CSV table of C-alpha atoms in Angstrom, one decimal:
chain,number,residue,atom,x,y,z
A,1,GLY,CA,195.8,92.4,158.0
A,2,GLN,CA,192.5,93.4,158.3
A,3,VAL,CA,190.2,95.8,158.6
A,4,THR,CA,186.2,96.4,158.9
A,5,VAL,CA,184.6,99.9,158.5
A,6,ALA,CA,180.9,100.2,158.0
A,7,VAL,CA,178.3,102.3,156.4
A,8,THR,CA,175.6,103.1,158.3
A,9,SER,CA,172.4,105.0,157.3
A,10,LYS,CA,173.8,108.1,158.9
A,11,SER,CA,177.2,108.5,157.7
A,12,LYS,CA,176.3,107.0,153.7
A,13,SER,CA,179.8,106.7,152.8
A,14,VAL,CA,183.2,105.7,154.0
A,15,THR,CA,186.9,106.2,153.6
A,16,PHE,CA,189.4,104.2,153.5
A,17,GLY,CA,193.1,103.9,152.1
A,18,CYS,CA,195.7,101.6,150.8
A,19,SER,CA,200.2,102.5,151.7
A,20,GLU,CA,202.6,103.5,149.5
A,21,GLY,CA,203.1,101.3,146.8
A,22,ALA,CA,199.6,98.9,147.8
A,23,THR,CA,197.7,98.4,144.8
A,24,LEU,CA,194.1,98.2,145.6
A,25,LYS,CA,192.0,95.1,144.3
A,26,PRO,CA,189.7,95.1,142.0
A,27,ALA,CA,191.6,97.2,139.6
A,28,LEU,CA,188.0,98.7,138.2
A,29,LEU,CA,186.6,100.8,140.8
A,30,GLU,CA,183.3,99.7,139.9
A,31,HIS,CA,184.1,96.1,140.8
A,32,VAL,CA,183.8,94.9,144.5
A,33,PHE,CA,184.9,91.3,146.3
A,34,ILE,CA,182.1,89.2,147.7
A,35,GLU,CA,183.1,86.4,149.9
A,36,LYS,CA,180.8,83.0,147.9
A,37,ALA,CA,180.9,80.3,150.9
A,38,THR,CA,182.2,77.0,148.6
A,39,GLU,CA,181.5,73.2,150.7
A,40,LYS,CA,185.2,71.6,150.6
A,41,ASN,CA,185.3,67.4,151.1
A,42,GLY,CA,185.0,67.5,154.6
A,43,GLY,CA,182.4,69.9,155.3
A,44,ALA,CA,183.6,72.9,156.4
A,45,SER,CA,182.8,75.6,154.1
A,46,THR,CA,185.3,77.9,153.2
A,47,GLY,CA,184.7,81.6,151.4
A,48,ARG,CA,186.5,82.0,148.1
A,49,GLU,CA,186.5,85.5,147.2
A,50,GLU,CA,184.4,86.3,143.9
A,51,GLU,CA,184.8,89.6,141.8
A,52,VAL,CA,180.9,91.1,141.3
A,53,VAL,CA,179.9,94.7,140.1
A,54,LEU,CA,179.3,97.1,143.0
A,55,GLN,CA,176.1,98.3,141.7
A,56,ASP,CA,174.8,95.0,141.5
A,57,LEU,CA,174.6,94.6,144.9
A,58,VAL,CA,174.0,98.6,146.1
A,59,PRO,CA,172.0,100.3,143.6
A,60,ASN,CA,173.9,104.2,143.2
A,61,SER,CA,177.0,103.6,145.3
A,62,SER,CA,180.2,104.2,143.8
A,63,LEU,CA,183.6,104.4,144.6
A,64,VAL,CA,186.0,107.3,143.7
A,65,GLU,CA,189.8,107.7,144.7
A,66,ASN,CA,190.8,110.9,146.9
A,67,ALA,CA,194.1,112.7,146.0
A,68,ALA,CA,196.0,112.2,148.9
A,69,ASN,CA,196.6,115.3,150.6
A,70,THR,CA,198.6,113.3,153.8
A,71,GLY,CA,201.3,113.7,151.4
A,72,ASN,CA,202.1,110.5,149.0
A,73,ASP,CA,202.4,107.7,151.0
A,74,THR,CA,198.7,106.5,151.3
A,75,VAL,CA,195.8,106.2,148.7
A,76,GLY,CA,192.2,107.1,149.6
A,77,TYR,CA,189.2,105.8,148.5
A,78,THR,CA,185.4,106.8,149.3
A,79,LEU,CA,182.9,104.2,148.8
A,80,SER,CA,179.8,106.5,148.8
A,81,CYS,CA,176.3,104.4,149.1
A,82,PRO,CA,173.4,107.2,148.6
A,83,ASP,CA,170.8,104.7,148.7
A,84,LEU,CA,171.2,101.7,150.7
A,85,PRO,CA,170.6,98.1,149.7
A,86,SER,CA,167.6,96.3,150.9
A,87,SER,CA,169.1,93.4,152.8
A,88,PRO,CA,172.5,93.9,154.2
A,89,GLN,CA,175.9,93.4,152.3
A,90,ASN,CA,179.6,92.5,153.0
A,91,ILE,CA,181.8,93.4,150.2
A,92,PHE,CA,185.5,93.7,150.4
A,93,TYR,CA,188.3,95.4,148.6
A,94,LYS,CA,191.8,94.5,148.9
A,95,CYS,CA,195.3,96.4,149.4
A,96,VAL,CA,197.9,94.2,147.6
A,97,SER,CA,201.7,95.5,148.3
A,98,SER,CA,204.7,93.8,146.5
A,99,ALA,CA,207.5,93.5,148.9
A,100,SER,CA,210.9,95.4,147.5
A,101,GLY,CA,214.4,94.6,148.6
A,102,ARG,CA,215.6,92.0,150.8
A,103,GLY,CA,215.9,89.7,147.6
A,104,GLN,CA,212.0,88.1,147.7
A,105,VAL,CA,211.2,89.0,144.9
A,106,GLY,CA,206.8,88.2,144.0
A,107,THR,CA,206.2,88.0,147.5
A,108,GLN,CA,202.7,90.1,148.1
A,109,THR,CA,201.3,90.9,151.2
A,110,GLU,CA,197.5,91.6,151.1
A,111,CYS,CA,195.4,93.8,153.2
A,112,LYS,CA,191.6,93.3,153.3
A,113,VAL,CA,189.2,95.9,153.5
A,114,LEU,CA,185.9,94.5,154.7
A,115,ILE,CA,183.0,97.1,154.6
A,116,ASN,CA,179.4,96.1,156.3
A,117,ILE,CA,177.0,98.0,154.3
A,118,GLU,CA,173.7,98.6,156.4
A,119,GLU,CA,170.5,97.8,154.8
A,120,LYS,CA,168.0,100.4,154.6
A,121,PRO,CA,166.1,101.9,157.5
A,122,GLU,CA,162.9,101.2,158.2
A,123,ALA,CA,161.8,104.7,158.0
A,124,GLU,CA,161.9,104.8,154.1
A,125,THR,CA,159.8,102.7,153.2
A,126,PRO,CA,155.7,103.4,153.1
A,127,ALA,CA,154.6,103.4,156.7
A,128,THR,CA,151.2,101.5,157.3
A,129,PRO,CA,148.0,103.7,158.5
A,130,GLU,CA,148.0,103.6,162.1
A,131,PRO,CA,144.6,102.1,163.4
A,132,SER,CA,142.7,105.2,165.2
A,133,ARG,CA,143.2,105.9,169.1
A,134,GLY,CA,140.4,104.0,170.1
A,135,GLU,CA,140.9,100.6,168.7
A,136,GLN,CA,144.3,101.3,169.8
A,137,GLY,CA,142.7,101.8,173.2
A,138,VAL,CA,140.7,98.4,173.2
A,139,VAL,CA,143.6,96.0,172.0
A,140,LEU,CA,145.8,97.5,174.4
A,141,GLY,CA,143.2,96.7,177.1
A,142,SER,CA,142.7,93.1,176.4
A,143,ALA,CA,146.1,92.2,175.6
A,144,PHE,CA,147.1,93.7,179.3
A,145,MET,CA,143.6,91.7,181.0
A,146,ILE,CA,144.7,88.2,179.2
A,147,ALA,CA,148.2,88.8,180.5
A,148,PHE,CA,147.1,89.8,184.0
A,149,ILE,CA,145.0,86.3,183.6
A,150,SER,CA,147.2,84.3,182.8
A,151,CYS,CA,150.1,85.4,185.6
A,152,PHE,CA,147.0,85.5,187.7
A,153,ALA,CA,146.7,81.3,186.9
A,154,LEU,CA,150.5,80.9,187.5
A,155,VAL,CA,150.3,82.4,190.7
A,156,THR,CA,147.4,80.5,192.0
A,157,GLY,CA,148.6,76.9,190.8
A,158,ASN,CA,151.8,77.6,192.8
A,159,MET,CA,150.4,78.0,196.3
A,160,PHE,CA,148.3,74.5,196.1
């Protein structure tokens, strides 16, 4: 299975869980998986996972394990990203559970938790000073005139 969640500039964090008996991969909370595209002989690119350090992708971010307050069947994790990255990041974790019983020893089921991390909003970057009102008015006026003239030319051109 696969779940997709998002960290946005409003939320800055996301909580997800693994079901009972499932373990989170990567095992280190400061690590995370990313998908690396690899070229196959046929030319079709297939993704292979690569384990990387979370803070290399998203500065000051952290993943913490929550004490499950819903009984013992789920373990919750919260990913916090107080500082969003300069470009969007797609990372994922996996919940891997070993199937028990029915003689299927060694069968593992895994659920992928995809996390889309938004980039830092433009507002946080220093703004360039705006031109004074007078200059802006002139620029808008001339742009409007050009648009008007080109439209007019099109209309007259079609008449003949």
